[in-house]
Short mmCIF file of C-alpha atoms in Angstrom, two decimals:
data_model
loop_
_atom_site.label_atom_id
_atom_site.label_comp_id
_atom_site.label_asym_id
_atom_site.label_seq_id
_atom_site.Cartn_x
_atom_site.Cartn_y
_atom_site.Cartn_z
CA MET V 252 -78.76 79.45 37.31
CA ASP V 253 -78.46 78.29 33.73
CA LEU V 254 -75.16 77.88 31.94
CA LEU V 255 -75.31 81.10 29.95
CA GLU V 256 -75.94 83.08 33.13
CA LEU V 257 -72.95 81.37 34.71
CA ILE V 258 -70.71 82.16 31.72
CA LYS V 259 -71.80 85.79 31.86
CA GLN V 260 -70.39 86.15 35.35
CA PRO V 261 -66.79 87.36 35.56
CA TRP V 262 -64.55 84.29 35.42
CA PRO V 263 -62.37 83.68 38.49
CA TRP V 264 -58.60 83.46 38.15
CA TYR V 265 -58.58 79.70 38.69
CA MET V 266 -60.69 79.28 35.55
CA ALA V 267 -58.95 81.85 33.38
CA GLY V 268 -55.34 81.16 34.36
CA PRO V 269 -55.33 77.43 33.51
CA LEU V 270 -57.21 78.13 30.23
CA ILE V 271 -54.52 80.65 29.27
CA GLY V 272 -51.83 78.17 30.33
CA LEU V 273 -53.41 75.53 28.07
CA THR V 274 -52.76 77.81 25.09
CA VAL V 275 -49.09 76.79 25.39
CA PRO V 276 -49.55 73.05 24.67
CA THR V 277 -52.44 73.75 22.27
CA LEU V 278 -50.29 75.91 19.98
CA LEU V 279 -47.32 73.56 20.29
CA LEU V 280 -49.35 70.48 19.44
CA ILE V 281 -51.60 71.81 16.68
CA GLY V 282 -48.75 73.32 14.70
CA ASN V 283 -45.42 73.51 16.56
CA LYS V 284 -45.96 77.17 17.45
CA SER V 285 -44.44 78.84 20.50
CA PHE V 286 -46.89 81.09 22.31
CA GLY V 287 -46.05 84.79 21.94
CA ILE V 288 -48.13 87.78 20.99
CA SER V 289 -45.85 90.80 20.66
CA SER V 290 -44.19 89.27 17.58
CA SER V 291 -47.45 90.02 15.75
CA LEU V 292 -46.48 93.72 15.94
CA ARG V 293 -43.16 92.92 14.27
CA HIS V 294 -44.90 90.91 11.53
CA ILE V 295 -47.19 93.88 10.87
CA CYS V 296 -44.08 96.08 10.46
CA ALA V 297 -42.46 93.48 8.21
CA ALA V 298 -45.61 93.23 6.09
CA CYS V 299 -46.49 96.93 5.86
CA ILE V 300 -43.44 99.15 6.52
CA PRO V 301 -40.23 97.06 6.29
CA ALA V 302 -38.31 100.13 4.98
CA ASP V 303 -35.37 97.90 4.04
CA LEU V 304 -34.45 97.41 7.73
CA PRO V 305 -32.75 94.04 8.28
CA PHE V 306 -34.90 93.49 11.41
CA PHE V 307 -38.02 93.38 9.23
CA LYS V 308 -36.56 91.43 6.31
CA TYR V 309 -37.86 87.94 6.78
CA ASP V 310 -40.60 85.77 5.40
CA TRP V 311 -43.46 87.18 7.49
CA LYS V 312 -45.96 85.09 5.54
CA LYS V 313 -44.48 82.01 7.18
CA GLU V 314 -45.35 83.60 10.54
CA ALA V 315 -48.84 84.61 9.43
CA TRP V 316 -50.35 82.21 11.99
CA ASN V 317 -49.53 84.82 14.62
CA LEU V 318 -51.60 87.44 12.78
CA PHE V 319 -54.55 85.03 12.56
CA PHE V 320 -54.14 84.43 16.29
CA VAL V 321 -54.32 88.13 17.23
CA LEU V 322 -57.21 88.71 14.82
CA GLY V 323 -58.94 85.90 16.70
CA ILE V 324 -58.24 87.67 20.01
CA ALA V 325 -59.99 90.79 18.69
CA ILE V 326 -62.96 88.72 17.45
CA GLY V 327 -63.08 86.90 20.80
CA GLY V 328 -63.13 90.27 22.56
CA PHE V 329 -66.04 91.35 20.35
CA LEU V 330 -68.02 88.15 20.98
CA ALA V 331 -67.47 88.15 24.75
CA THR V 332 -68.40 91.82 25.07
CA ASN V 333 -71.49 91.63 22.88
CA PHE V 334 -72.92 88.23 23.78
CA LEU V 335 -71.44 87.18 27.12
CA LYS V 336 -71.23 90.51 28.88
CA ASN V 337 -71.52 90.73 32.63
CA PRO V 338 -74.45 93.12 33.23
CA GLU V 339 -73.03 94.27 36.58
CA PRO V 340 -70.37 96.98 36.94
CA ILE V 341 -66.85 95.64 37.38
CA ALA V 342 -66.00 94.85 41.01
CA ILE V 343 -62.73 96.64 41.73
CA ALA V 344 -60.91 96.42 45.07
CA SER V 345 -62.16 99.33 47.18
CA SER V 346 -58.60 100.34 48.04
CA THR V 347 -57.86 100.68 44.30
CA VAL V 348 -61.04 102.72 43.77
CA THR V 349 -59.98 105.09 46.56
CA ALA V 350 -56.46 105.43 45.18
CA LEU V 351 -57.71 106.09 41.63
CA GLN V 352 -60.37 108.55 42.82
CA ALA V 353 -57.56 110.50 44.47
CA LEU V 354 -55.91 110.68 41.04
CA GLY V 355 -59.10 111.98 39.46
CA ILE V 356 -60.74 108.88 37.96
CA GLN V 357 -64.53 109.10 38.22
CA ASP V 358 -65.91 106.34 36.06
CA PHE V 359 -65.76 102.84 37.56
CA GLU V 360 -68.54 101.19 35.54
CA GLY V 361 -66.84 99.34 32.69
CA LEU V 362 -63.61 97.48 32.13
CA MET V 363 -61.85 100.73 31.22
CA PRO V 364 -62.37 104.17 32.76
CA ALA V 365 -64.13 106.52 30.33
CA ASP V 366 -62.11 109.34 31.93
CA ILE V 367 -59.14 108.07 29.93
CA PHE V 368 -60.23 105.66 27.21
CA SER V 369 -62.89 107.69 25.42
CA LEU V 370 -62.64 108.78 21.81
CA ASP V 371 -62.84 112.44 22.83
CA ASN V 372 -59.42 112.11 24.41
CA ILE V 373 -57.59 111.11 21.24
CA PHE V 374 -56.39 114.57 20.31
CA THR V 375 -55.69 115.76 23.85
CA LEU V 376 -52.67 115.60 26.14
CA LYS V 377 -54.34 112.66 27.87
CA GLY V 378 -54.51 110.80 24.58
CA LEU V 379 -50.92 111.65 23.81
CA ILE V 380 -49.77 110.12 27.10
CA PHE V 381 -52.15 107.17 27.55
CA PHE V 382 -52.41 106.08 23.91
CA VAL V 383 -49.41 107.37 22.01
CA LEU V 384 -46.67 107.32 24.67
CA GLY V 385 -48.04 104.26 26.49
CA GLY V 386 -48.50 102.31 23.27
CA PHE V 387 -45.04 103.27 22.02
CA LEU V 388 -43.45 101.99 25.26
CA VAL V 389 -45.37 98.72 24.95
CA GLY V 390 -44.23 98.17 21.34
CA PHE V 391 -40.65 99.37 21.78
CA GLY V 392 -40.14 97.69 25.17
CA THR V 393 -41.54 94.28 24.24
CA ARG V 394 -39.44 94.11 21.09
CA TRP V 395 -36.27 95.18 22.91
CA ALA V 396 -37.02 92.61 25.61
CA GLY V 397 -37.73 89.99 22.94
CA GLY V 398 -41.22 89.20 24.18
CA CYS V 399 -44.11 90.23 26.39
CA THR V 400 -46.21 88.66 29.10
CA SER V 401 -47.09 85.75 26.81
CA GLY V 402 -43.69 85.10 25.21
CA HIS V 403 -41.60 85.58 28.34
CA ALA V 404 -43.80 85.31 31.46
CA ILE V 405 -45.91 82.39 30.26
CA MET V 406 -44.10 80.56 27.42
CA GLY V 407 -40.55 81.36 28.55
CA ILE V 408 -41.02 80.52 32.22
CA SER V 409 -43.03 77.40 31.30
CA ASN V 410 -39.91 76.31 29.44
CA LEU V 411 -37.77 77.20 32.50
CA GLN V 412 -35.83 79.97 30.78
CA ILE V 413 -33.90 82.20 33.20
CA PRO V 414 -33.82 85.18 30.76
CA SER V 415 -37.62 85.09 30.75
CA VAL V 416 -37.69 85.21 34.55
CA ILE V 417 -35.39 88.25 34.42
CA ALA V 418 -37.57 89.92 31.76
CA THR V 419 -40.75 89.22 33.75
CA CYS V 420 -39.22 90.74 36.90
CA CYS V 421 -38.32 93.83 34.88
CA PHE V 422 -41.88 94.08 33.50
CA MET V 423 -43.14 94.09 37.09
CA VAL V 424 -40.53 96.58 38.36
CA GLY V 425 -41.36 98.93 35.45
CA GLY V 426 -45.07 98.60 36.19
CA PHE V 427 -44.68 99.26 39.92
CA ALA V 428 -42.51 102.31 39.24
CA SER V 429 -44.92 103.58 36.62
CA THR V 430 -47.97 103.11 38.86
CA HIS V 431 -46.51 104.61 42.03
CA LEU V 432 -44.10 107.24 40.71
CA LEU V 433 -45.15 108.19 37.20
CA LEU V 434 -48.97 108.03 37.23
CA PRO V 435 -49.34 110.51 40.14
CA LEU V 436 -47.25 112.99 38.12
CA ILE V 437 -49.18 112.32 34.92
CA PHE V 438 -52.57 112.84 36.61
CA LYS V 439 -51.38 116.20 37.98
CA LEU V 440 -51.38 117.42 34.37
CA PHE V 441 -55.16 117.17 34.08
CA MET C 94 -37.50 82.96 -1.94
CA LYS C 95 -35.20 83.80 0.91
CA SER C 96 -31.93 81.99 1.31
CA THR C 97 -31.73 79.44 4.13
CA LEU C 98 -29.04 81.54 5.77
CA GLU C 99 -31.35 84.50 6.07
CA GLN C 100 -34.08 82.34 7.55
CA GLU C 101 -31.72 80.88 10.14
CA GLU C 102 -30.85 84.36 11.33
CA PHE C 103 -34.49 85.16 12.04
CA VAL C 104 -34.97 85.04 15.80
CA CYS C 105 -38.40 85.61 17.25
CA GLU C 106 -40.06 84.51 20.46
CA ALA C 107 -43.00 82.91 18.74
CA PRO C 108 -41.56 81.37 15.60
CA ASN C 109 -43.28 78.96 13.27
CA THR C 110 -41.18 75.82 13.58
CA MET C 111 -43.55 73.52 11.77
CA LYS C 112 -41.68 71.80 8.96
CA LYS C 113 -44.69 70.99 6.84
CA SER C 114 -45.94 74.14 5.16
CA GLU C 115 -49.47 75.18 5.99
CA THR C 116 -52.09 76.51 3.63
CA GLY C 117 -54.04 79.67 4.36
CA LEU C 118 -56.95 77.55 5.50
CA ALA C 119 -54.83 75.81 8.14
CA ASN C 120 -54.28 79.22 9.71
CA LEU C 121 -57.95 79.23 10.69
CA LYS C 122 -56.95 76.89 13.55
CA TYR C 123 -55.01 79.74 15.11
CA LEU C 124 -57.90 82.11 14.53
CA VAL C 125 -60.14 79.77 16.53
CA VAL C 126 -57.60 79.45 19.36
CA GLY C 127 -57.30 83.25 19.31
CA ILE C 128 -61.08 83.67 19.57
CA LEU C 129 -61.27 81.41 22.63
CA PHE C 130 -58.28 83.20 24.11
CA GLY C 131 -59.88 86.61 23.52
CA ILE C 132 -63.08 85.47 25.22
CA VAL C 133 -61.07 84.39 28.29
CA PHE C 134 -59.28 87.77 28.29
CA VAL C 135 -62.56 89.65 28.45
CA LYS C 136 -64.45 87.31 30.77
CA ALA C 137 -61.63 87.24 33.33
CA GLU C 138 -61.34 91.05 32.94
CA ILE C 139 -57.62 90.74 32.16
CA ILE C 140 -58.05 93.48 29.56
CA SER C 141 -59.23 95.90 32.25
CA TRP C 142 -57.06 98.89 33.07
CA PHE C 143 -58.49 98.62 36.59
CA ARG C 144 -57.27 95.04 37.06
CA ILE C 145 -53.75 96.07 36.03
CA GLN C 146 -53.90 98.94 38.51
CA GLU C 147 -55.01 96.53 41.26
CA MET C 148 -52.10 94.28 40.37
CA PHE C 149 -49.45 97.01 40.51
CA ARG C 150 -50.94 98.36 43.73
CA LEU C 151 -50.94 94.85 45.28
CA GLN C 152 -54.62 95.29 46.10
CA SER C 153 -56.01 92.18 44.48
CA PHE C 154 -54.82 88.65 43.94
CA HIS C 155 -56.74 88.23 40.67
CA MET C 156 -53.99 88.97 38.11
CA TYR C 157 -51.35 87.16 40.15
CA GLY C 158 -53.67 84.15 40.28
CA VAL C 159 -54.28 84.30 36.52
CA ILE C 160 -50.64 84.64 35.51
CA GLY C 161 -49.38 82.26 38.23
CA SER C 162 -51.81 79.46 37.39
CA ALA C 163 -51.22 79.97 33.65
CA VAL C 164 -47.48 79.52 34.22
CA VAL C 165 -48.02 76.38 36.33
CA VAL C 166 -50.28 74.80 33.69
CA GLY C 167 -47.85 75.82 30.92
CA MET C 168 -44.91 74.41 32.86
CA VAL C 169 -46.59 71.06 33.51
CA SER C 170 -47.64 70.87 29.83
CA VAL C 171 -44.13 71.56 28.57
CA PHE C 172 -42.73 69.02 31.05
CA LEU C 173 -45.18 66.35 29.87
CA ILE C 174 -44.53 67.07 26.19
CA LYS C 175 -40.79 66.70 26.76
CA LYS C 176 -41.03 63.70 29.08
CA PHE C 177 -43.34 61.64 26.88
CA ASN C 178 -41.97 63.09 23.66
CA ILE C 179 -45.49 63.99 22.55
CA LYS C 180 -45.63 64.78 18.83
CA THR C 181 -47.60 67.50 17.06
CA LEU C 182 -50.75 66.73 15.07
CA ALA C 183 -48.58 66.54 11.95
CA GLY C 184 -46.36 64.01 13.73
CA GLU C 185 -43.42 66.37 14.18
CA GLN C 186 -41.12 66.69 17.17
CA VAL C 187 -42.11 69.73 19.27
CA VAL C 188 -39.38 72.38 19.03
CA PHE C 189 -38.48 74.48 22.07
CA HIS C 190 -36.43 77.63 21.95
CA PRO C 191 -33.87 78.30 24.64
CA LYS C 192 -33.57 82.05 25.27
CA LYS C 193 -30.22 83.77 25.56
CA PHE C 194 -29.74 86.45 28.17
CA GLN C 195 -29.54 89.92 26.63
CA LYS C 196 -29.44 93.34 28.24
CA GLY C 197 -32.55 94.22 26.27
CA GLN C 198 -34.56 91.93 28.53
CA ILE C 199 -33.77 94.39 31.33
CA TYR C 200 -34.01 97.75 29.52
CA GLY C 201 -36.85 96.73 27.25
CA GLY C 202 -38.56 94.89 30.09
CA LEU C 203 -38.55 98.02 32.26
CA LEU C 204 -39.87 100.19 29.42
CA PHE C 205 -42.63 97.73 28.61
CA GLY C 206 -43.56 97.60 32.32
CA ILE C 207 -43.93 101.37 32.38
CA GLY C 208 -46.15 101.25 29.30
CA TRP C 209 -48.15 98.32 30.69
CA ALA C 210 -49.21 100.33 33.76
CA ILE C 211 -50.09 103.39 31.62
CA THR C 212 -52.12 101.61 28.92
CA GLY C 213 -53.40 98.82 31.17
CA ALA C 214 -52.54 96.38 28.42
CA CYS C 215 -49.85 94.12 27.13
CA PRO C 216 -49.98 93.39 23.39
CA GLY C 217 -52.58 90.59 23.64
CA PRO C 218 -55.18 92.59 25.57
CA LEU C 219 -54.72 95.53 23.16
CA PHE C 220 -56.38 93.44 20.44
CA ALA C 221 -59.13 92.27 22.81
CA GLN C 222 -59.81 95.84 23.98
CA ILE C 223 -60.27 96.98 20.39
CA GLY C 224 -62.59 94.04 19.70
CA SER C 225 -64.53 94.94 22.84
CA GLY C 226 -65.32 98.32 21.35
CA PHE C 227 -62.70 100.56 22.96
CA VAL C 228 -62.02 102.25 19.64
CA ALA C 229 -59.50 104.72 21.06
CA VAL C 230 -57.15 101.80 21.75
CA ILE C 231 -56.57 101.59 17.98
CA ILE C 232 -54.28 104.59 18.54
CA THR C 233 -52.44 102.67 21.26
CA LEU C 234 -52.00 99.71 18.89
CA LEU C 235 -50.75 101.92 16.05
CA SER C 236 -48.31 103.54 18.44
CA ALA C 237 -47.15 100.12 19.66
CA ILE C 238 -46.51 99.17 16.02
CA ALA C 239 -44.57 102.44 15.62
CA GLY C 240 -42.59 101.56 18.78
CA THR C 241 -41.77 98.13 17.37
CA TRP C 242 -40.66 99.73 14.09
CA THR C 243 -38.50 102.27 15.94
CA TYR C 244 -36.81 99.43 17.79
CA GLY C 245 -36.05 97.77 14.46
CA TYR C 246 -34.62 101.07 13.22
CA LEU C 247 -32.42 101.68 16.29
CA LYS C 248 -31.58 98.05 17.05
CA ASP C 249 -27.85 98.24 16.25
CA LYS C 250 -27.37 101.40 18.30
CA LEU C 251 -28.98 99.98 21.45
CA PRO C 252 -27.28 97.71 24.00
CA ASN C 253 -28.57 94.23 23.32
#
């Protein structure tokens, strides 16, 4: 198997995890930057719609590195999907497939189920819940918590910060509750 | 120019603490790191709604392995940087930011968790999903920006 074929395979956790972990020292050493992604959303607010709110009155240009970083993530997503794509359907745990089929998911081919994440859904109730409500909770929640999976779970815990451990536990509790209590109710709507 | 006082008040989890100012071109470094990061996100299928569902249903070790090993590598790196006082490329002391406990880490954390399971994405994967061609996720991103703005608007009325 040549190298490109190997790269096209889905990467196991023990490759991906350490690479993501290495982002922490890389950012610290190339420019004294603490790893954190949700702050990019705040910088976008500060740059585009500050509306005189004190929370968005700061020199966002000094933090522009974060915007370059997330733009890079989007470009990386484009490159990986278009040039390094795994030709096989995603291998999902069969127990998860069964559970999601029971909720009404039918498409298990790609990284995201077309039942939810298709353009046709934008102006439907599905779109309102999965894009608008879900996205709002992600933006509002991460900012209230002062960070997301990168800023708290990875950077914060790497730096042995107890508040980050608390935040990460709350992320998980919210996710478990949402998956087991909320999603079954949501899928009853369709 | 902002006053120094105003800049000191700015608290953010991923601040720029480099003393030397950087030109626009220097920011390309972070673009490159972001590109590599985005490729890892897609290739390890971290951006997949299915993988997040597996995680919250405890039906696969994948995401736990990814996040767990990322934390271990990050922890060892931070330890080594502190222990050997490793300097940045510009020769500066690496600055770490102790976090203060706030109630928002609980309330906000729970809300983000709920949104994470619905969208199948934390903020990083949102950008990678859009780059991967899931155009509808642009709506999710715009709504996340609106959520961030609403927090800024309500900040003083919320328990922090």
